[in-house]
Amino acid sequence: RIERPLDPGEAIDLEPVRVALGADSNALLEAHAEAQGTRAAARACAPFQAGWCSWYHFFHDVSEDAFVRNLDALVAARDEIPIELVQLDDGYQRAIGDWLETNEKFPSGLADLRRVISARGLQPGIWTNVSFQDRTAAAAHPSWFVRTPDGQPALGNWVGYVMDGSSAGTMDTLVTPVYRALRRMGWDYFKLDALR
């Protein structure tokens, strides 16, 4: 929805709209995804990957014990449910934006949990997002975050302060070190959420 009047002869570039008709909804969806991937110069030919994500069973109430119990059940049923990936979602972290420290529900920590997943022959995946909930840090470095028209860090619903990926400070201080550390622990599938 655009709520901006245009003067005669003025134009605004908007996202393109794609319209496709057909009776096969799967084919339409696949064609749409391929067109979007091509337009974005994205890798559009990655192989299908079957996996399990803790969010859809536990939401943020996941615990290490419950996660490992489900992991063991999935391994036991691998002939019937041939998954390759197990992804830990929201609920493990100490705070939103503090992705390397676990809360009391995950006493073994992320490196040990990754080893448990890998030892069972599954690919370890982990959820993070691009926000930060520490008001003091956001106020100290407003250029690291998406800002309001008056230049203050913008607070977005549940995600907190949304990081500005075009800021070198954000990338060098908040983003790159986190993913390098997770990768060093052996996590190799990342679900990146709250992209706004």
Backbone as JSON Lines, residues from 0, in Angstrom:
{"i":0,"aa":"R","n":[0.85,-1.17,0.0],"ca":[0.0,0.0,0.0],"c":[0.89,1.23,0.0]}
{"i":1,"aa":"I","n":[0.67,2.1,-0.93],"ca":[1.45,3.34,-1.03],"c":[0.54,4.48,-0.59]}
{"i":2,"aa":"E","n":[1.0,5.24,0.37],"ca":[0.22,6.39,0.84],"c":[1.01,7.66,0.59]}
{"i":3,"aa":"R","n":[1.37,7.85,-0.67],"ca":[2.12,9.04,-1.06],"c":[1.57,9.57,-2.36]}
{"i":4,"aa":"P","n":[1.02,10.77,-2.34],"ca":[0.52,11.33,-3.6],"c":[1.67,11.62,-4.55]}
{"i":5,"aa":"L","n":[1.42,11.43,-5.83],"ca":[2.42,11.71,-6.86],"c":[2.02,12.96,-7.62]}
{"i":6,"aa":"D","n":[2.99,13.81,-7.87],"ca":[2.74,14.97,-8.7],"c":[2.65,14.52,-10.14]}
{"i":7,"aa":"P","n":[1.98,15.28,-11.0],"ca":[1.91,14.9,-12.41],"c":[3.32,14.66,-12.99]}
{"i":8,"aa":"G","n":[3.5,13.53,-13.63],"ca":[4.77,13.18,-14.23],"c":[5.78,12.54,-13.28]}
{"i":9,"aa":"E","n":[5.49,12.52,-11.98],"ca":[6.4,11.92,-11.0],"c":[6.2,10.4,-10.98]}
{"i":10,"aa":"A","n":[7.26,9.67,-10.73],"ca":[7.18,8.21,-10.7],"c":[7.96,7.68,-9.5]}
{"i":11,"aa":"I","n":[7.56,6.52,-9.01],"ca":[8.27,5.82,-7.94],"c":[8.51,4.39,-8.43]}
{"i":12,"aa":"D","n":[9.74,3.93,-8.29],"ca":[10.02,2.53,-8.63],"c":[9.53,1.64,-7.51]}
{"i":13,"aa":"L","n":[8.74,0.65,-7.86],"ca":[8.22,-0.31,-6.89],"c":[8.71,-1.71,-7.25]}
{"i":14,"aa":"E","n":[8.52,-2.63,-6.34],"ca":[8.84,-4.02,-6.63],"c":[7.97,-4.5,-7.78]}
{"i":15,"aa":"P","n":[8.52,-5.32,-8.66],"ca":[7.69,-5.84,-9.75],"c":[6.63,-6.8,-9.22]}
{"i":16,"aa":"V","n":[5.56,-6.9,-9.97],"ca":[4.48,-7.82,-9.64],"c":[4.47,-8.92,-10.68]}
{"i":17,"aa":"R","n":[4.36,-10.17,-10.25],"ca":[4.33,-11.31,-11.16],"c":[2.97,-11.95,-11.05]}
{"i":18,"aa":"V","n":[2.33,-12.16,-12.19],"ca":[1.03,-12.82,-12.24],"c":[1.16,-14.05,-13.1]}
{"i":19,"aa":"A","n":[0.68,-15.18,-12.58],"ca":[0.71,-16.43,-13.35],"c":[-0.59,-17.17,-13.09]}
{"i":20,"aa":"L","n":[-1.13,-17.78,-14.12],"ca":[-2.37,-18.52,-14.0],"c":[-2.13,-19.98,-14.32]}
{"i":21,"aa":"G","n":[-2.92,-20.84,-13.71],"ca":[-2.8,-22.26,-13.98],"c":[-3.57,-23.06,-12.95]}
{"i":22,"aa":"A","n":[-3.74,-24.34,-13.22],"ca":[-4.51,-25.21,-12.34],"c":[-3.62,-25.95,-11.35]}
{"i":23,"aa":"D","n":[-2.33,-26.05,-11.61],"ca":[-1.41,-26.8,-10.76],"c":[-0.7,-25.84,-9.81]}
{"i":24,"aa":"S","n":[-1.18,-25.76,-8.56],"ca":[-0.62,-24.8,-7.62],"c":[0.84,-25.09,-7.31]}
{"i":25,"aa":"N","n":[1.24,-26.35,-7.26],"ca":[2.65,-26.67,-7.0],"c":[3.55,-26.15,-8.13]}
{"i":26,"aa":"A","n":[3.13,-26.35,-9.36],"ca":[3.92,-25.87,-10.49],"c":[4.0,-24.34,-10.49]}
{"i":27,"aa":"L","n":[2.9,-23.68,-10.14],"ca":[2.9,-22.21,-10.07],"c":[3.85,-21.72,-8.98]}
{"i":28,"aa":"L","n":[3.82,-22.37,-7.83],"ca":[4.69,-21.98,-6.73],"c":[6.16,-22.21,-7.09]}
{"i":29,"aa":"E","n":[6.46,-23.35,-7.7],"ca":[7.83,-23.63,-8.11],"c":[8.31,-22.62,-9.14]}
{"i":30,"aa":"A","n":[7.46,-22.28,-10.09],"ca":[7.85,-21.3,-11.12],"c":[8.08,-19.92,-10.49]}
{"i":31,"aa":"H","n":[7.23,-19.57,-9.53],"ca":[7.39,-18.28,-8.83],"c":[8.71,-18.25,-8.06]}
{"i":32,"aa":"A","n":[9.0,-19.34,-7.32],"ca":[10.25,-19.39,-6.56],"c":[11.46,-19.31,-7.48]}
{"i":33,"aa":"E","n":[11.4,-20.01,-8.6],"ca":[12.51,-19.98,-9.56],"c":[12.69,-18.58,-10.14]}
{"i":34,"aa":"A","n":[11.57,-17.91,-10.47],"ca":[11.65,-16.55,-11.01],"c":[12.23,-15.58,-9.99]}
{"i":35,"aa":"Q","n":[11.8,-15.7,-8.73],"ca":[12.33,-14.83,-7.68],"c":[13.82,-15.08,-7.47]}
{"i":36,"aa":"G","n":[14.22,-16.35,-7.45],"ca":[15.62,-16.69,-7.28],"c":[16.47,-16.16,-8.41]}
{"i":37,"aa":"T","n":[15.98,-16.3,-9.64],"ca":[16.71,-15.8,-10.8],"c":[16.84,-14.28,-10.74]}
{"i":38,"aa":"R","n":[15.74,-13.61,-10.39],"ca":[15.74,-12.15,-10.3],"c":[16.73,-11.66,-9.25]}
{"i":39,"aa":"A","n":[16.86,-12.39,-8.16],"ca":[17.75,-11.99,-7.07],"c":[19.17,-12.54,-7.25]}
{"i":40,"aa":"A","n":[19.4,-13.23,-8.36],"ca":[20.7,-13.86,-8.61],"c":[21.08,-14.8,-7.47]}
{"i":41,"aa":"A","n":[20.06,-15.46,-6.93],"ca":[20.26,-16.4,-5.82],"c":[20.5,-17.8,-6.35]}
{"i":42,"aa":"R","n":[21.09,-18.6,-5.52],"ca":[21.26,-20.01,-5.86],"c":[19.86,-20.62,-5.85]}
{"i":43,"aa":"A","n":[19.37,-21.03,-6.99],"ca":[18.0,-21.52,-7.1],"c":[17.95,-23.02,-7.37]}
{"i":44,"aa":"C","n":[19.08,-23.7,-7.25],"ca":[19.08,-25.11,-7.6],"c":[19.62,-25.98,-6.47]}
{"i":45,"aa":"A","n":[19.55,-25.5,-5.24],"ca":[20.03,-26.3,-4.1],"c":[19.18,-27.54,-3.97]}
{"i":46,"aa":"P","n":[19.8,-28.64,-3.58],"ca":[19.02,-29.87,-3.43],"c":[18.02,-29.77,-2.28]}
{"i":47,"aa":"F","n":[16.94,-30.5,-2.4],"ca":[15.94,-30.55,-1.34],"c":[16.58,-31.14,-0.09]}
{"i":48,"aa":"Q","n":[16.25,-30.59,1.05],"ca":[16.83,-31.06,2.29],"c":[15.71,-31.33,3.29]}
{"i":49,"aa":"A","n":[15.66,-32.53,3.83],"ca":[14.65,-32.9,4.81],"c":[15.22,-32.7,6.2]}
{"i":50,"aa":"G","n":[14.43,-32.08,7.07],"ca":[14.92,-31.83,8.41],"c":[13.82,-31.63,9.42]}
{"i":51,"aa":"W","n":[14.24,-31.47,10.67],"ca":[13.34,-31.23,11.79],"c":[13.8,-29.97,12.49]}
{"i":52,"aa":"C","n":[12.85,-29.12,12.87],"ca":[13.13,-27.85,13.54],"c":[12.39,-27.84,14.87]}
{"i":53,"aa":"S","n":[13.08,-27.51,15.94],"ca":[12.48,-27.54,17.28],"c":[11.32,-26.56,17.44]}
{"i":54,"aa":"W","n":[11.29,-25.49,16.67],"ca":[10.26,-24.46,16.83],"c":[8.85,-25.01,16.68]}
{"i":55,"aa":"Y","n":[8.65,-25.89,15.72],"ca":[7.29,-26.33,15.4],"c":[6.73,-27.34,16.4]}
{"i":56,"aa":"H","n":[7.55,-27.76,17.34],"ca":[7.06,-28.62,18.41],"c":[7.09,-27.91,19.76]}
{"i":57,"aa":"F","n":[8.15,-27.17,20.01],"ca":[8.36,-26.57,21.33],"c":[8.2,-25.06,21.38]}
{"i":58,"aa":"F","n":[8.22,-24.4,20.23],"ca":[8.32,-22.94,20.19],"c":[9.55,-22.55,21.01]}
{"i":59,"aa":"H","n":[9.47,-21.5,21.83],"ca":[10.65,-21.08,22.59],"c":[10.79,-21.83,23.92]}
{"i":60,"aa":"D","n":[9.9,-22.8,24.18],"ca":[9.97,-23.58,25.41],"c":[10.85,-24.82,25.29]}
{"i":61,"aa":"V","n":[11.68,-24.89,24.28],"ca":[12.58,-26.02,24.09],"c":[13.62,-26.08,25.22]}
{"i":62,"aa":"S","n":[14.03,-27.28,25.55],"ca":[15.11,-27.48,26.52],"c":[16.1,-28.48,25.92]}
{"i":63,"aa":"E","n":[17.29,-28.53,26.48],"ca":[18.29,-29.47,26.0],"c":[17.79,-30.91,26.12]}
{"i":64,"aa":"D","n":[17.2,-31.25,27.26],"ca":[16.69,-32.62,27.45],"c":[15.64,-32.98,26.42]}
{"i":65,"aa":"A","n":[14.68,-32.08,26.21],"ca":[13.61,-32.35,25.24],"c":[14.18,-32.43,23.82]}
{"i":66,"aa":"F","n":[15.11,-31.57,23.5],"ca":[15.72,-31.57,22.17],"c":[16.43,-32.9,21.92]}
{"i":67,"aa":"V","n":[17.22,-33.36,22.88],"ca":[17.97,-34.61,22.71],"c":[17.02,-35.81,22.67]}
{"i":68,"aa":"R","n":[15.95,-35.8,23.47],"ca":[14.96,-36.88,23.39],"c":[14.35,-36.96,21.99]}
{"i":69,"aa":"N","n":[14.01,-35.83,21.42],"ca":[13.46,-35.81,20.07],"c":[14.5,-36.22,19.05]}
{"i":70,"aa":"L","n":[15.72,-35.8,19.24],"ca":[16.81,-36.19,18.36],"c":[16.96,-37.72,18.35]}
{"i":71,"aa":"D","n":[16.95,-38.32,19.53],"ca":[17.07,-39.78,19.62],"c":[15.88,-40.48,18.97]}
{"i":72,"aa":"A","n":[14.69,-39.93,19.14],"ca":[13.5,-40.52,18.5],"c":[13.6,-40.42,16.98]}
{"i":73,"aa":"L","n":[14.11,-39.32,16.49],"ca":[14.28,-39.16,15.04],"c":[15.31,-40.14,14.49]}
{"i":74,"aa":"V","n":[16.38,-40.33,15.22],"ca":[17.41,-41.28,14.79],"c":[16.83,-42.69,14.77]}
{"i":75,"aa":"A","n":[16.05,-43.05,15.78],"ca":[15.44,-44.38,15.85],"c":[14.46,-44.62,14.71]}
{"i":76,"aa":"A","n":[13.83,-43.55,14.22],"ca":[12.83,-43.68,13.15],"c":[13.38,-43.27,11.8]}
{"i":77,"aa":"R","n":[14.68,-43.26,11.64],"ca":[15.29,-42.75,10.42],"c":[14.87,-43.52,9.17]}
{"i":78,"aa":"D","n":[14.58,-44.81,9.28],"ca":[14.11,-45.57,8.12],"c":[12.75,-45.07,7.65]}
{"i":79,"aa":"E","n":[11.92,-44.63,8.58],"ca":[10.58,-44.13,8.25],"c":[10.58,-42.64,7.97]}
{"i":80,"aa":"I","n":[11.45,-41.9,8.65],"ca":[11.52,-40.44,8.51],"c":[12.96,-40.1,8.14]}
{"i":81,"aa":"P","n":[13.29,-40.12,6.86],"ca":[14.69,-39.95,6.44],"c":[15.17,-38.49,6.46]}
{"i":82,"aa":"I","n":[15.34,-37.94,7.66],"ca":[15.8,-36.56,7.75],"c":[17.33,-36.51,7.74]}
{"i":83,"aa":"E","n":[17.84,-35.34,7.36],"ca":[19.28,-35.11,7.29],"c":[19.72,-34.02,8.25]}
{"i":84,"aa":"L","n":[18.82,-33.12,8.58],"ca":[19.13,-31.9,9.31],"c":[18.28,-31.82,10.57]}
{"i":85,"aa":"V","n":[18.88,-31.37,11.67],"ca":[18.15,-31.07,12.9],"c":[18.52,-29.65,13.28]}
{"i":86,"aa":"Q","n":[17.5,-28.79,13.38],"ca":[17.76,-27.38,13.63],"c":[17.18,-26.92,14.96]}
{"i":87,"aa":"L","n":[18.05,-26.41,15.82],"ca":[17.66,-25.83,17.1],"c":[17.16,-24.42,16.84]}
{"i":88,"aa":"D","n":[15.96,-24.14,17.31],"ca":[15.36,-22.82,17.08],"c":[15.33,-22.02,18.38]}
{"i":89,"aa":"D","n":[14.59,-20.94,18.38],"ca":[14.48,-19.99,19.49],"c":[14.23,-20.7,20.82]}
{"i":90,"aa":"G","n":[14.9,-20.23,21.85],"ca":[14.7,-20.75,23.19],"c":[15.97,-21.22,23.87]}
{"i":91,"aa":"Y","n":[17.06,-21.34,23.13],"ca":[18.33,-21.8,23.7],"c":[19.19,-20.65,24.21]}
{"i":92,"aa":"Q","n":[19.05,-19.47,23.64],"ca":[19.97,-18.35,23.86],"c":[19.68,-17.65,25.19]}
{"i":93,"aa":"R","n":[20.72,-17.03,25.73],"ca":[20.58,-16.29,26.98],"c":[19.66,-15.09,26.78]}
{"i":94,"aa":"A","n":[19.77,-14.43,25.64],"ca":[18.91,-13.28,25.31],"c":[18.92,-13.1,23.8]}
{"i":95,"aa":"I","n":[17.91,-12.43,23.29],"ca":[17.89,-12.12,21.86],"c":[19.11,-11.25,21.57]}
{"i":96,"aa":"G","n":[19.93,-11.7,20.62],"ca":[21.15,-10.99,20.27],"c":[22.39,-11.58,20.95]}
{"i":97,"aa":"D","n":[22.19,-12.43,21.94],"ca":[23.29,-13.08,22.64],"c":[23.3,-14.56,22.24]}
{"i":98,"aa":"W","n":[23.77,-14.82,21.03],"ca":[23.61,-16.14,20.4],"c":[24.63,-17.18,20.84]}
{"i":99,"aa":"L","n":[25.7,-16.78,21.46],"ca":[26.76,-17.74,21.8],"c":[26.65,-18.28,23.22]}
{"i":100,"aa":"E","n":[25.82,-17.66,24.04],"ca":[25.63,-18.1,25.42],"c":[24.24,-18.7,25.57]}
{"i":101,"aa":"T","n":[24.18,-19.91,26.12],"ca":[22.88,-20.56,26.32],"c":[22.29,-20.17,27.67]}
{"i":102,"aa":"N","n":[20.99,-20.4,27.79],"ca":[20.31,-20.15,29.06],"c":[20.36,-21.41,29.93]}
{"i":103,"aa":"E","n":[19.7,-21.37,31.07],"ca":[19.75,-22.49,32.02],"c":[19.11,-23.77,31.48]}
{"i":104,"aa":"K","n":[18.29,-23.68,30.44],"ca":[17.66,-24.87,29.86],"c":[18.65,-25.67,29.02]}
{"i":105,"aa":"F","n":[19.8,-25.1,28.7],"ca":[20.82,-25.75,27.87],"c":[22.16,-25.72,28.61]}
{"i":106,"aa":"P","n":[22.28,-26.52,29.67],"ca":[23.48,-26.45,30.51],"c":[24.77,-26.91,29.83]}
{"i":107,"aa":"S","n":[24.68,-27.73,28.8],"ca":[25.9,-28.24,28.15],"c":[26.52,-27.25,27.18]}
{"i":108,"aa":"G","n":[25.76,-26.26,26.74],"ca":[26.26,-25.27,25.8],"c":[26.14,-25.72,24.35]}
{"i":109,"aa":"L","n":[26.38,-24.78,23.45],"ca":[26.16,-25.02,22.02],"c":[27.18,-25.98,21.39]}
{"i":110,"aa":"A","n":[28.44,-25.89,21.78],"ca":[29.45,-26.76,21.18],"c":[29.16,-28.22,21.49]}
{"i":111,"aa":"D","n":[28.8,-28.51,22.73],"ca":[28.48,-29.9,23.1],"c":[27.21,-30.38,22.39]}
{"i":112,"aa":"L","n":[26.2,-29.53,22.32],"ca":[24.96,-29.94,21.64],"c":[25.23,-30.22,20.16]}
{"i":113,"aa":"R","n":[26.06,-29.41,19.53],"ca":[26.41,-29.68,18.13],"c":[27.09,-31.04,18.0]}
{"i":114,"aa":"R","n":[27.96,-31.37,18.93],"ca":[28.64,-32.67,18.88],"c":[27.63,-33.81,19.03]}
{"i":115,"aa":"V","n":[26.63,-33.65,19.87],"ca":[25.59,-34.67,20.05],"c":[24.84,-34.89,18.74]}
{"i":116,"aa":"I","n":[24.49,-33.81,18.05],"ca":[23.77,-33.92,16.78],"c":[24.65,-34.62,15.73]}
{"i":117,"aa":"S","n":[25.88,-34.16,15.6],"ca":[26.78,-34.74,14.6],"c":[27.08,-36.21,14.89]}
{"i":118,"aa":"A","n":[27.21,-36.57,16.16],"ca":[27.5,-37.95,16.52],"c":[26.38,-38.9,16.11]}
{"i":119,"aa":"R","n":[25.2,-38.37,15.93],"ca":[24.06,-39.18,15.5],"c":[23.9,-39.17,13.98]}
{"i":120,"aa":"G","n":[24.87,-38.59,13.28],"ca":[24.88,-38.61,11.82],"c":[23.97,-37.6,11.16]}
{"i":121,"aa":"L","n":[23.63,-36.54,11.88],"ca":[22.74,-35.51,11.33],"c":[23.48,-34.18,11.22]}
{"i":122,"aa":"Q","n":[23.01,-33.35,10.31],"ca":[23.59,-32.02,10.12],"c":[23.04,-31.08,11.19]}
{"i":123,"aa":"P","n":[23.91,-30.36,11.91],"ca":[23.45,-29.45,12.94],"c":[23.06,-28.08,12.38]}
{"i":124,"aa":"G","n":[21.86,-27.64,12.73],"ca":[21.39,-26.33,12.31],"c":[21.0,-25.51,13.53]}
{"i":125,"aa":"I","n":[21.12,-24.2,13.4],"ca":[20.8,-23.32,14.53],"c":[20.12,-22.05,14.04]}
{"i":126,"aa":"W","n":[19.21,-21.54,14.85],"ca":[18.45,-20.32,14.56],"c":[19.1,-19.13,15.25]}
{"i":127,"aa":"T","n":[19.13,-18.04,14.54],"ca":[19.49,-16.73,15.11],"c":[18.62,-15.7,14.4]}
{"i":128,"aa":"N","n":[18.7,-14.48,14.84],"ca":[18.08,-13.41,14.07],"c":[18.99,-12.19,14.09]}
{"i":129,"aa":"V","n":[18.6,-11.18,13.39],"ca":[19.46,-10.0,13.22],"c":[19.01,-8.85,14.1]}
{"i":130,"aa":"S","n":[18.66,-9.17,15.33],"ca":[18.23,-8.11,16.23],"c":[19.01,-8.16,17.53]}
{"i":131,"aa":"F","n":[18.76,-7.18,18.34],"ca":[19.51,-6.99,19.56],"c":[18.56,-6.32,20.54]}
{"i":132,"aa":"Q","n":[18.47,-6.79,21.78],"ca":[17.51,-6.21,22.71],"c":[18.13,-5.32,23.77]}
{"i":133,"aa":"D","n":[19.41,-5.1,23.7],"ca":[20.1,-4.29,24.71],"c":[19.97,-2.81,24.33]}
{"i":134,"aa":"R","n":[19.08,-2.11,25.05],"ca":[18.81,-0.69,24.77],"c":[20.07,0.17,24.91]}
{"i":135,"aa":"T","n":[20.89,-0.11,25.92],"ca":[22.09,0.69,26.16],"c":[23.08,0.55,25.0]}
{"i":136,"aa":"A","n":[23.28,-0.69,24.53],"ca":[24.19,-0.9,23.39],"c":[23.65,-0.25,22.13]}
{"i":137,"aa":"A","n":[22.34,-0.34,21.92],"ca":[21.74,0.27,20.74],"c":[21.88,1.79,20.79]}
{"i":138,"aa":"A","n":[21.69,2.38,21.96],"ca":[21.82,3.83,22.1],"c":[23.27,4.27,21.93]}
{"i":139,"aa":"A","n":[24.21,3.43,22.35],"ca":[25.64,3.79,22.23],"c":[26.13,3.73,20.79]}
{"i":140,"aa":"H","n":[25.47,2.91,19.96],"ca":[25.9,2.74,18.57],"c":[24.69,2.79,17.64]}
{"i":141,"aa":"P","n":[24.0,3.92,17.55],"ca":[22.78,3.98,16.75],"c":[23.0,3.67,15.26]}
{"i":142,"aa":"S","n":[24.19,3.92,14.75],"ca":[24.44,3.66,13.32],"c":[24.49,2.17,13.0]}
{"i":143,"aa":"W","n":[24.54,1.31,14.01],"ca":[24.58,-0.12,13.79],"c":[23.19,-0.71,13.57]}
{"i":144,"aa":"F","n":[22.15,0.11,13.75],"ca":[20.78,-0.38,13.7],"c":[19.94,0.42,12.71]}
{"i":145,"aa":"V","n":[18.88,-0.2,12.24],"ca":[17.9,0.52,11.43],"c":[17.38,1.64,12.33]}
{"i":146,"aa":"R","n":[17.23,2.84,11.75],"ca":[16.87,3.99,12.58],"c":[15.52,4.59,12.22]}
{"i":147,"aa":"T","n":[14.96,5.24,13.19],"ca":[13.73,5.99,13.01],"c":[14.08,7.28,12.25]}
{"i":148,"aa":"P","n":[13.09,8.01,11.76],"ca":[13.4,9.27,11.05],"c":[14.21,10.26,11.88]}
{"i":149,"aa":"D","n":[14.13,10.2,13.22],"ca":[14.91,11.13,14.04],"c":[16.3,10.57,14.41]}
{"i":150,"aa":"G","n":[16.69,9.44,13.79],"ca":[18.04,8.91,13.95],"c":[18.24,7.95,15.11]}
{"i":151,"aa":"Q","n":[17.18,7.63,15.83],"ca":[17.29,6.69,16.95],"c":[17.13,5.25,16.47]}
{"i":152,"aa":"P","n":[17.75,4.28,17.16],"ca":[17.56,2.88,16.77],"c":[16.08,2.52,16.81]}
{"i":153,"aa":"A","n":[15.61,1.89,15.74],"ca":[14.2,1.54,15.64],"c":[13.94,0.24,16.4]}
{"i":154,"aa":"L","n":[12.93,0.26,17.23],"ca":[12.53,-0.93,17.98],"c":[11.42,-1.61,17.21]}
{"i":155,"aa":"G","n":[11.66,-2.85,16.79],"ca":[10.67,-3.59,16.01],"c":[10.07,-4.71,16.81]}
{"i":156,"aa":"N","n":[8.81,-4.75,16.98],"ca":[8.03,-5.73,17.73],"c":[8.88,-6.66,18.59]}
{"i":157,"aa":"W","n":[8.73,-7.96,18.47],"ca":[9.43,-8.92,19.33],"c":[10.92,-9.0,19.09]}
{"i":158,"aa":"V","n":[11.4,-8.52,17.97],"ca":[12.8,-8.73,17.62],"c":[13.77,-7.76,18.27]}
{"i":159,"aa":"G","n":[13.3,-6.73,18.86],"ca":[14.19,-5.74,19.46],"c":[14.67,-4.75,18.42]}
{"i":160,"aa":"Y","n":[15.92,-4.32,18.55],"ca":[16.51,-3.37,17.63],"c":[17.08,-4.14,16.44]}
{"i":161,"aa":"V","n":[16.63,-3.79,15.25],"ca":[17.03,-4.53,14.05],"c":[18.36,-3.99,13.54]}
{"i":162,"aa":"M","n":[19.3,-4.91,13.35],"ca":[20.63,-4.53,12.89],"c":[20.6,-4.02,11.45]}
{"i":163,"aa":"D","n":[21.46,-3.06,11.15],"ca":[21.62,-2.52,9.81],"c":[22.8,-3.23,9.15]}
{"i":164,"aa":"G","n":[22.49,-4.14,8.23],"ca":[23.53,-4.93,7.57],"c":[24.46,-4.13,6.68]}
{"i":165,"aa":"S","n":[24.11,-2.88,6.38],"ca":[24.99,-2.05,5.56],"c":[26.03,-1.32,6.4]}
{"i":166,"aa":"S","n":[25.95,-1.46,7.73],"ca":[26.88,-0.79,8.63],"c":[28.09,-1.69,8.91]}
{"i":167,"aa":"A","n":[29.29,-1.17,8.67],"ca":[30.51,-1.94,8.95],"c":[30.59,-2.28,10.44]}
{"i":168,"aa":"G","n":[30.18,-1.37,11.31],"ca":[30.21,-1.63,12.75],"c":[29.32,-2.8,13.12]}
{"i":169,"aa":"T","n":[28.15,-2.87,12.5],"ca":[27.25,-3.99,12.76],"c":[27.89,-5.29,12.33]}
{"i":170,"aa":"M","n":[28.38,-5.32,11.12],"ca":[28.95,-6.55,10.58],"c":[30.2,-6.97,11.36]}
{"i":171,"aa":"D","n":[31.1,-6.03,11.62],"ca":[32.37,-6.36,12.27],"c":[32.22,-6.69,13.75]}
{"i":172,"aa":"T","n":[31.2,-6.12,14.41],"ca":[31.07,-6.28,15.86],"c":[29.97,-7.24,16.27]}
{"i":173,"aa":"L","n":[28.83,-7.19,15.59],"ca":[27.67,-7.97,16.03],"c":[27.4,-9.22,15.21]}
{"i":174,"aa":"V","n":[27.73,-9.21,13.93],"ca":[27.32,-10.3,13.05],"c":[28.45,-11.3,12.76]}
{"i":175,"aa":"T","n":[29.49,-10.84,12.11],"ca":[30.56,-11.74,11.67],"c":[31.16,-12.55,12.81]}
{"i":176,"aa":"P","n":[31.48,-11.95,13.97],"ca":[32.06,-12.76,15.04],"c":[31.13,-13.89,15.53]}
{"i":177,"aa":"V","n":[29.83,-13.64,15.53],"ca":[28.88,-14.66,15.98],"c":[28.9,-15.85,15.03]}
{"i":178,"aa":"Y","n":[28.78,-15.61,13.74],"ca":[28.72,-16.71,12.79],"c":[30.06,-17.43,12.64]}
{"i":179,"aa":"R","n":[31.14,-16.69,12.8],"ca":[32.45,-17.36,12.8],"c":[32.57,-18.29,14.01]}
{"i":180,"aa":"A","n":[32.12,-17.83,15.15],"ca":[32.19,-18.66,16.37],"c":[31.28,-19.88,16.25]}
{"i":181,"aa":"L","n":[30.08,-19.7,15.75],"ca":[29.18,-20.84,15.56],"c":[29.76,-21.83,14.56]}
{"i":182,"aa":"R","n":[30.35,-21.33,13.51],"ca":[30.95,-22.21,12.5],"c":[32.14,-22.97,13.09]}
{"i":183,"aa":"R","n":[32.95,-22.29,13.91],"ca":[34.07,-22.97,14.57],"c":[33.56,-24.09,15.49]}
{"i":184,"aa":"M","n":[32.38,-23.91,16.08],"ca":[31.79,-24.96,16.91],"c":[31.3,-26.14,16.07]}
{"i":185,"aa":"G","n":[31.15,-25.91,14.77],"ca":[30.7,-26.98,13.88],"c":[29.29,-26.83,13.36]}
{"i":186,"aa":"W","n":[28.59,-25.77,13.75],"ca":[27.26,-25.51,13.19],"c":[27.46,-25.12,11.74]}
{"i":187,"aa":"D","n":[26.7,-25.73,10.82],"ca":[26.9,-25.39,9.41],"c":[25.61,-25.11,8.65]}
{"i":188,"aa":"Y","n":[24.5,-25.06,9.36],"ca":[23.23,-24.65,8.76],"c":[22.69,-23.54,9.65]}
{"i":189,"aa":"F","n":[22.43,-22.39,9.05],"ca":[21.97,-21.23,9.82],"c":[20.61,-20.77,9.33]}
{"i":190,"aa":"K","n":[19.66,-20.7,10.24],"ca":[18.36,-20.09,9.94],"c":[18.45,-18.67,10.46]}
{"i":191,"aa":"L","n":[18.4,-17.72,9.57],"ca":[18.54,-16.3,9.93],"c":[17.15,-15.67,9.85]}
{"i":192,"aa":"D","n":[16.64,-15.2,10.97],"ca":[15.28,-14.73,11.1],"c":[15.25,-13.21,11.29]}
{"i":193,"aa":"A","n":[14.06,-12.67,11.24],"ca":[13.79,-11.25,11.53],"c":[14.45,-10.32,10.53]}
{"i":194,"aa":"L","n":[14.6,-10.77,9.29],"ca":[15.15,-9.9,8.25],"c":[14.05,-8.92,7.85]}
{"i":195,"aa":"R","n":[14.27,-7.65,8.11],"ca":[13.26,-6.64,7.82],"c":[13.89,-5.53,7.03]}
